[in-house]
Amino acid sequence: MKFSVRSVALLLGILLLSACGALERRQAVPSQDVELAQIPGIPDARFWPMSSNEALINLAIESIGLEQLAREQDGLEVELPPAVFLAISGGGDNGAFGAGLLNGWSARGDRPQFKVVTGVSTGALIAPFAFLGAGYDDELSQVYTSISQKDIFEKRSILSALTQDGLGDTTPLYKLIRNYVDETFLAEVANQYHRGRLLFIGTTNLDAQQPVIWNMGAIAAANIAESAELFHRIMLASASIPGAFPPVMIDVEVAGRRYQEMHVDGGVMAQVFLYPPAIAGARSASKLHENRERRAYIIRNARLDANWSDVNRSTVSITGKAIITLLQSQGFGDLFRIYLTTLEDGVEYNLAYIDSDFDAIHREEFDREYMQALYRYAFDLAEKGYQWHRYPPGYEPATE
């Protein structure tokens, strides 16, 4: 998601006024056991990208074998087509840009099937639809052109905000997720996972201050009653701005003992991710190359030009604008990090973002008219043939 200066200022004001009390929760995982914690019944549900990436590499290698098997069963040549990756960033209601771009790409007729799709925050809400392809374009359009603020959260009173765990109640968003991501939807995600395609969503484990990459295909394919609920809660967690929205508590186990993790917006750790940079240089990842053409498409649901405003000379206004600037700077850093990873790994880099020619008025968060205008803007660009940027913003390679 994203912050406005007003929302950051309000949050800071409440934090300054709030007492030290906290809602009850089950014990957090002890620090020494953080990466040992598992989701009961789904041992391959997630990965810890700040530590060992061997399990993630092994999954990627196994997925290639599943791709080849699926092609053989379909009567196609076993030789694999280009591997196409899609990474979708956070950005709140600016997710209408990513939705419009993908649907306009479908309308043009040359949108590829993605081998890997990743999503963070609002990108986590788009990613499952993008993963399943053009057959879900209508649903994606509905989500980003027909909703308004009331479909995302209910505002809490100042008193409730002081005693609860967020300024807003995201029950409406949770209901929206459950409505669209039903049993049929999950069965299709599971089927594609068994065919070697991968869907990842990023959250932040706030207890451990670590990013978590969730293997959504494995969760959808798990033969346990809780898998659908977990799938929905991860999507919600990835879009849960700390302080603004309640965190999502996820039950885990370590050696048979139950604990609880606190998960919030994946954008706290990264606005967008492709795959951990360590994978590019890992020897065990050599089977991922084998001369296969690979292309990465990164959708940044945000503007990259400066958001100028006359900042009031007050503590709250200054701090609020500084936090927004920090988040924007982090987003730039993520785009450069992905570029360096693709450069090292021989993957083609393609970037899309909201350009300075889009000037619709943005009255409030999840402003329906703004989202509709942004969706149409991106749709039209993609339908005509979007000119993807081959380098991160402000960077041009040296020419001889």
Coordinates of C-alpha atoms in Angstrom, one line a residue:
M1 CA 0.0 0.0 0.0
K2 CA 1.1 3.6 0.3
F3 CA 0.9 6.5 2.7
S4 CA -0.4 10.1 2.2
V5 CA 1.1 13.0 4.2
R6 CA -2.3 13.3 6.0
S7 CA -2.4 9.6 7.0
V8 CA 1.2 9.6 8.2
A9 CA 0.6 12.8 10.2
L10 CA -2.5 11.3 11.8
L11 CA -0.7 8.1 12.6
L12 CA 2.2 9.9 14.2
G13 CA -0.2 12.0 16.3
I14 CA -2.0 9.0 17.6
L15 CA 1.3 7.2 18.4
L16 CA 2.4 10.3 20.4
L17 CA -0.9 10.2 22.4
S18 CA -1.3 6.5 22.8
A19 CA -0.7 4.6 26.0
C20 CA 1.7 1.7 26.4
G21 CA -1.0 -1.0 26.5
A22 CA -1.2 -3.7 23.9
L23 CA -3.7 -6.3 22.7
E24 CA -3.0 -9.9 23.8
R25 CA -1.3 -12.3 21.5
R26 CA 0.2 -15.8 21.6
Q27 CA 3.9 -15.9 22.3
A28 CA 6.2 -14.9 19.4
V29 CA 8.7 -17.3 18.1
P30 CA 12.0 -17.1 20.1
S31 CA 14.7 -15.3 18.1
Q32 CA 16.9 -18.4 17.8
D33 CA 14.0 -20.4 16.3
V34 CA 12.6 -17.9 13.9
E35 CA 13.6 -19.7 10.7
L36 CA 12.7 -23.1 12.2
A37 CA 9.0 -22.1 12.5
Q38 CA 6.8 -23.9 10.1
I39 CA 3.2 -23.8 8.9
P40 CA 1.6 -27.1 10.1
G41 CA 1.0 -29.4 7.2
I42 CA 2.8 -27.2 4.6
P43 CA 6.5 -27.5 5.1
D44 CA 7.4 -25.7 1.8
A45 CA 5.0 -22.8 2.5
R46 CA 7.7 -20.1 2.6
F47 CA 11.3 -19.0 2.4
W48 CA 13.6 -16.6 4.3
P49 CA 15.5 -14.6 1.7
M50 CA 17.9 -12.9 4.1
S51 CA 19.4 -16.3 5.0
S52 CA 19.9 -19.5 3.0
N53 CA 18.3 -19.6 -0.4
E54 CA 19.0 -23.3 -1.0
A55 CA 15.4 -24.4 -0.6
L56 CA 14.2 -21.7 -3.0
I57 CA 16.8 -22.7 -5.5
N58 CA 15.7 -26.4 -5.2
L59 CA 12.1 -25.4 -5.8
A60 CA 13.1 -23.5 -8.9
I61 CA 15.0 -26.5 -10.2
E62 CA 12.1 -28.8 -9.5
S63 CA 9.7 -26.5 -11.3
I64 CA 11.7 -26.8 -14.5
G65 CA 11.2 -30.6 -14.4
L66 CA 7.5 -30.1 -13.8
E67 CA 7.3 -27.7 -16.8
Q68 CA 9.0 -30.2 -19.0
L69 CA 6.6 -33.0 -17.8
A70 CA 3.6 -30.8 -18.4
R71 CA 4.7 -30.0 -22.0
E72 CA 5.3 -33.7 -22.7
Q73 CA 1.8 -34.5 -21.4
D74 CA 0.4 -31.7 -23.6
G75 CA 2.1 -33.2 -26.7
L76 CA 4.5 -30.2 -27.0
E77 CA 8.2 -30.1 -27.6
V78 CA 10.0 -30.7 -24.3
E79 CA 12.3 -27.8 -25.1
L80 CA 11.2 -24.9 -22.8
P81 CA 10.0 -21.5 -24.1
P82 CA 11.5 -18.3 -22.7
A83 CA 11.0 -17.9 -18.9
V84 CA 9.1 -14.7 -18.2
F85 CA 9.0 -13.2 -14.8
L86 CA 6.6 -10.6 -13.5
A87 CA 7.2 -8.5 -10.3
I88 CA 4.4 -6.2 -9.1
S89 CA 5.1 -3.5 -6.5
G90 CA 3.0 -1.9 -3.8
G91 CA 1.3 1.4 -4.2
G92 CA -2.2 1.4 -2.7
D93 CA -4.9 2.5 -5.2
N94 CA -2.1 3.1 -7.7
G95 CA -2.5 -0.6 -8.2
A96 CA -5.0 0.4 -10.9
F97 CA -2.0 1.1 -13.0
G98 CA -0.7 -2.4 -12.9
A99 CA -4.2 -3.8 -13.4
G100 CA -4.8 -1.6 -16.5
L101 CA -1.4 -2.4 -17.9
L102 CA -1.9 -6.1 -17.6
N103 CA -5.4 -6.0 -19.1
G104 CA -4.3 -3.7 -21.9
W105 CA -1.5 -6.1 -22.6
S106 CA -4.0 -8.9 -22.9
A107 CA -6.1 -6.8 -25.3
R108 CA -3.1 -6.3 -27.5
G109 CA -2.8 -10.0 -27.8
D110 CA 0.9 -10.6 -26.9
R111 CA 0.8 -10.9 -23.1
P112 CA 3.0 -13.9 -22.2
Q113 CA 2.3 -16.6 -19.7
F114 CA 4.5 -15.9 -16.7
K115 CA 6.8 -18.5 -15.3
V116 CA 7.1 -16.6 -12.0
V117 CA 4.8 -13.9 -10.5
T118 CA 5.7 -11.9 -7.4
G119 CA 3.7 -9.3 -5.5
V120 CA 4.0 -7.0 -2.6
S121 CA 1.2 -5.0 -0.9
T122 CA -1.3 -3.9 -3.6
G123 CA 0.9 -6.0 -5.9
A124 CA 0.0 -9.0 -3.7
L125 CA -3.7 -8.4 -4.5
I126 CA -2.9 -8.2 -8.3
A127 CA -0.4 -11.1 -8.5
P128 CA -2.8 -14.1 -8.2
F129 CA -5.0 -12.7 -11.0
A130 CA -1.9 -12.0 -13.2
F131 CA -0.6 -15.5 -12.5
L132 CA -3.8 -17.2 -13.8
G133 CA -3.8 -15.1 -16.9
A134 CA -6.2 -13.2 -19.1
G135 CA -9.1 -15.3 -18.1
Y136 CA -9.3 -13.3 -14.9
D137 CA -8.9 -9.8 -16.5
D138 CA -12.6 -9.0 -15.8
E139 CA -12.2 -9.7 -12.1
L140 CA -9.0 -7.7 -12.0
S141 CA -10.7 -4.8 -13.7
Q142 CA -13.6 -4.9 -11.2
V143 CA -11.3 -4.9 -8.2
Y144 CA -9.5 -1.8 -9.4
T145 CA -12.3 0.2 -11.0
S146 CA -15.4 -0.5 -9.0
I147 CA -14.3 -0.3 -5.4
S148 CA -13.9 2.6 -3.1
Q149 CA -12.5 3.3 0.4
K150 CA -15.4 1.5 2.1
D151 CA -14.5 -1.7 0.3
I152 CA -11.0 -1.7 1.8
F153 CA -11.3 -0.5 5.4
E154 CA -13.6 0.9 8.0
K155 CA -12.3 3.9 9.9
R156 CA -12.0 3.5 13.6
S157 CA -12.6 6.2 16.2
I158 CA -9.6 8.0 17.7
L159 CA -10.4 6.2 21.0
S160 CA -10.5 2.8 19.2
A161 CA -7.3 3.6 17.4
L162 CA -5.6 4.3 20.7
T163 CA -6.6 0.9 22.1
Q164 CA -6.6 -1.3 19.0
D165 CA -3.8 -2.3 16.5
G166 CA -4.6 0.0 13.6
L167 CA -6.4 3.1 12.5
G168 CA -8.7 1.2 10.2
D169 CA -10.4 -2.2 10.3
T170 CA -9.6 -4.2 7.1
T171 CA -12.5 -6.7 7.4
P172 CA -14.0 -5.3 4.1
L173 CA -10.7 -6.0 2.3
Y174 CA -10.6 -9.5 3.8
K175 CA -14.2 -10.2 2.6
L176 CA -13.2 -8.8 -0.9
I177 CA -10.3 -11.2 -1.1
R178 CA -12.4 -14.2 0.0
N179 CA -15.1 -13.3 -2.5
Y180 CA -12.7 -13.4 -5.5
V181 CA -10.2 -16.0 -4.4
D182 CA -12.6 -18.9 -4.0
E183 CA -12.2 -22.7 -4.2
T184 CA -12.2 -22.7 -8.0
F185 CA -9.5 -20.0 -8.1
L186 CA -7.3 -21.8 -5.6
A187 CA -7.7 -25.1 -7.5
E188 CA -6.4 -23.3 -10.7
V189 CA -3.4 -21.8 -8.8
A190 CA -2.6 -25.3 -7.5
N191 CA -2.9 -26.8 -11.0
Q192 CA -0.5 -24.3 -12.4
Y193 CA 1.9 -24.9 -9.5
H194 CA 2.0 -28.6 -10.4
R195 CA 2.8 -27.5 -14.0
G196 CA 6.0 -25.7 -12.8
R197 CA 4.8 -22.2 -12.5
L198 CA 5.5 -20.2 -9.3
L199 CA 3.5 -17.5 -7.4
F200 CA 5.2 -15.7 -4.6
I201 CA 3.9 -13.0 -2.2
G202 CA 6.0 -11.0 0.2
T203 CA 5.2 -10.0 3.8
T204 CA 7.2 -8.7 6.7
N205 CA 7.6 -10.7 9.9
L206 CA 7.6 -7.8 12.2
D207 CA 8.8 -9.8 15.3
A208 CA 11.9 -10.9 13.4
Q209 CA 12.3 -7.8 11.2
Q210 CA 12.7 -10.1 8.2
P211 CA 11.0 -10.4 4.8
V212 CA 9.2 -13.6 4.1
I213 CA 8.5 -15.0 0.6
W214 CA 5.3 -17.2 0.6
N215 CA 5.0 -20.0 -1.9
M216 CA 1.3 -19.5 -2.7
G217 CA 1.2 -22.4 -5.2
A218 CA 2.2 -24.8 -2.5
I219 CA -0.3 -23.3 -0.1
A220 CA -3.1 -23.6 -2.6
A221 CA -2.1 -27.2 -3.4
A222 CA -1.8 -28.3 0.2
N223 CA -4.3 -30.9 1.2
I224 CA -5.4 -29.4 4.5
A225 CA -8.5 -27.5 5.6
E226 CA -6.6 -24.4 6.6
S227 CA -4.9 -23.7 3.2
A228 CA -7.6 -21.4 1.8
E229 CA -7.7 -19.3 5.0
L230 CA -3.9 -19.0 5.0
F231 CA -3.8 -18.0 1.3
H232 CA -6.4 -15.2 2.1
R233 CA -4.6 -14.0 5.2
I234 CA -1.2 -13.8 3.4
M235 CA -2.7 -11.6 0.7
L236 CA -4.3 -9.4 3.5
A237 CA -1.0 -9.3 5.5
S238 CA 1.0 -8.1 2.5
A239 CA -1.3 -5.1 2.2
S240 CA -1.5 -4.3 5.9
I241 CA 0.3 -1.0 6.5
P242 CA 1.7 -1.0 10.0
G243 CA -0.2 1.3 12.3
A244 CA -2.8 2.2 9.6
F245 CA -4.2 -1.3 9.3
P246 CA -4.1 -4.2 11.8
P247 CA -1.3 -6.8 11.4
V248 CA -2.2 -10.4 10.5
M249 CA -1.3 -13.0 13.1
I250 CA -0.2 -16.3 11.7
D251 CA 0.1 -19.5 13.8
V252 CA 3.2 -21.5 13.4
E253 CA 5.0 -24.4 15.1
V254 CA 8.5 -25.2 16.3
A255 CA 9.2 -28.8 17.4
G256 CA 5.5 -29.2 18.2
R257 CA 5.1 -26.1 20.2
R258 CA 2.7 -23.4 18.9
Y259 CA 3.7 -19.7 18.5
Q260 CA 2.3 -16.7 16.7
E261 CA 4.0 -14.4 14.2
M262 CA 3.0 -10.8 13.4
H263 CA 3.0 -10.1 9.7
V264 CA 2.5 -6.7 8.0
D265 CA 2.9 -5.0 4.6
G266 CA 5.7 -6.6 2.6
G267 CA 6.7 -3.1 1.5
V268 CA 8.2 -2.5 4.9
M269 CA 11.2 -4.6 3.6
A270 CA 10.9 -4.2 -0.1
Q271 CA 8.5 -2.3 -2.4
V272 CA 9.0 -4.9 -5.1
F273 CA 11.1 -8.1 -5.5
L274 CA 12.0 -10.5 -8.3
Y275 CA 14.1 -13.2 -6.5
P276 CA 16.9 -13.0 -3.9
P277 CA 20.1 -11.6 -5.5
A278 CA 22.1 -14.4 -3.9
I279 CA 20.4 -16.9 -6.2
A280 CA 22.1 -15.3 -9.2
G281 CA 25.6 -16.2 -8.0
A282 CA 24.8 -19.6 -6.4
R283 CA 26.5 -22.6 -7.9
S284 CA 23.5 -24.8 -7.2
A285 CA 21.4 -22.5 -9.4
S286 CA 23.4 -23.4 -12.5
K287 CA 20.5 -25.7 -13.8
L288 CA 18.3 -22.6 -13.9
H289 CA 20.3 -21.1 -16.8
E290 CA 21.1 -23.7 -19.5
N291 CA 20.9 -21.1 -22.2
R292 CA 17.2 -20.5 -21.6
E293 CA 16.0 -17.0 -22.6
R294 CA 14.7 -15.1 -19.6
R295 CA 12.9 -11.8 -19.4
A296 CA 11.7 -9.8 -16.3
Y297 CA 8.9 -7.3 -16.3
I298 CA 8.7 -5.0 -13.2
I299 CA 5.5 -3.0 -12.7
R300 CA 6.1 -0.1 -10.2
N301 CA 2.7 1.1 -9.2
A302 CA 3.9 4.7 -8.4
R303 CA 5.2 7.8 -10.0
L304 CA 8.9 8.2 -10.1
D305 CA 9.0 12.0 -10.3
A306 CA 9.1 14.1 -7.1
N307 CA 5.8 14.7 -5.3
W308 CA 6.3 18.4 -4.5
S309 CA 4.3 20.0 -1.7
D310 CA 4.7 23.0 0.6
V311 CA 5.5 21.4 3.9
N312 CA 4.2 23.0 7.1
R313 CA 6.8 23.9 9.6
S314 CA 5.6 21.4 12.2
T315 CA 7.0 18.2 13.7
V316 CA 4.2 16.0 12.4
S317 CA 4.2 17.5 8.8
I318 CA 8.0 17.3 8.5
T319 CA 8.2 13.8 9.8
G320 CA 5.3 12.6 7.7
K321 CA 6.8 14.0 4.5
A322 CA 10.2 12.5 5.4
I323 CA 8.7 9.0 5.8
I324 CA 7.0 9.3 2.5
T325 CA 10.3 10.4 0.9
L326 CA 12.1 7.5 2.6
L327 CA 9.6 5.0 1.1
Q328 CA 10.0 6.5 -2.3
S329 CA 13.7 6.3 -2.0
Q330 CA 13.4 2.7 -1.0
G331 CA 11.4 2.0 -4.1
F332 CA 14.1 3.5 -6.3
G333 CA 16.7 1.3 -4.5
D334 CA 14.6 -1.8 -5.2
L335 CA 14.5 -1.1 -8.9
F336 CA 18.3 -0.7 -9.0
R337 CA 18.8 -3.9 -6.9
I338 CA 16.6 -5.9 -9.3
Y339 CA 18.4 -4.4 -12.3
L340 CA 21.8 -5.5 -10.9
T341 CA 20.5 -8.9 -10.2
T342 CA 19.1 -9.3 -13.7
L343 CA 22.4 -7.9 -15.2
E344 CA 24.4 -10.5 -13.3
D345 CA 22.0 -13.3 -14.2
G346 CA 21.6 -12.5 -17.9
V347 CA 17.9 -11.7 -17.6
E348 CA 16.3 -9.0 -19.8
Y349 CA 15.1 -6.0 -17.6
N350 CA 11.8 -4.2 -18.4
L351 CA 10.3 -1.6 -16.2
A352 CA 6.9 0.2 -16.2
Y353 CA 5.7 3.1 -14.0
I354 CA 3.3 5.9 -13.9
D355 CA 4.7 8.7 -15.9
S356 CA 4.5 12.5 -15.4
D357 CA 1.8 12.9 -18.1
F358 CA -0.8 11.3 -15.9
D359 CA -2.5 14.2 -14.0
A360 CA -5.8 13.0 -12.6
I361 CA -6.9 14.5 -9.3
H362 CA -6.4 12.2 -6.3
R363 CA -8.9 13.3 -3.6
E364 CA -8.5 10.5 -1.1
E365 CA -7.1 7.0 -0.7
F366 CA -9.0 4.5 -3.0
D367 CA -10.6 7.3 -4.9
R368 CA -12.8 5.4 -7.4
E369 CA -12.7 8.1 -10.1
Y370 CA -8.9 8.4 -9.8
M371 CA -8.5 4.6 -10.0
Q372 CA -10.7 4.4 -13.1
A373 CA -8.7 7.2 -14.8
L374 CA -5.4 5.5 -13.9
Y375 CA -6.7 2.1 -15.1
R376 CA -7.7 3.5 -18.5
Y377 CA -4.5 5.4 -18.8
A378 CA -2.4 2.2 -18.3
F379 CA -4.8 0.1 -20.4
D380 CA -4.5 2.4 -23.4
L381 CA -0.7 2.5 -23.2
A382 CA -0.4 -1.3 -23.1
E383 CA -3.0 -1.9 -25.8
K384 CA -1.0 0.4 -28.1
G385 CA 2.3 -1.4 -27.2
Y386 CA 3.9 -0.1 -23.9
Q387 CA 7.4 1.1 -24.3
W388 CA 9.1 -0.7 -21.4
H389 CA 12.1 1.0 -19.8
R390 CA 15.2 -1.1 -20.1
Y391 CA 17.0 0.6 -17.2
P392 CA 16.1 1.9 -13.8
P393 CA 15.2 5.6 -13.5
G394 CA 18.1 8.0 -13.9
Y395 CA 20.5 5.3 -15.2
E396 CA 21.9 5.0 -18.7
P397 CA 24.8 2.6 -19.3
A398 CA 28.1 4.0 -20.6
T399 CA 28.5 3.8 -24.3
E400 CA 31.9 3.3 -26.0

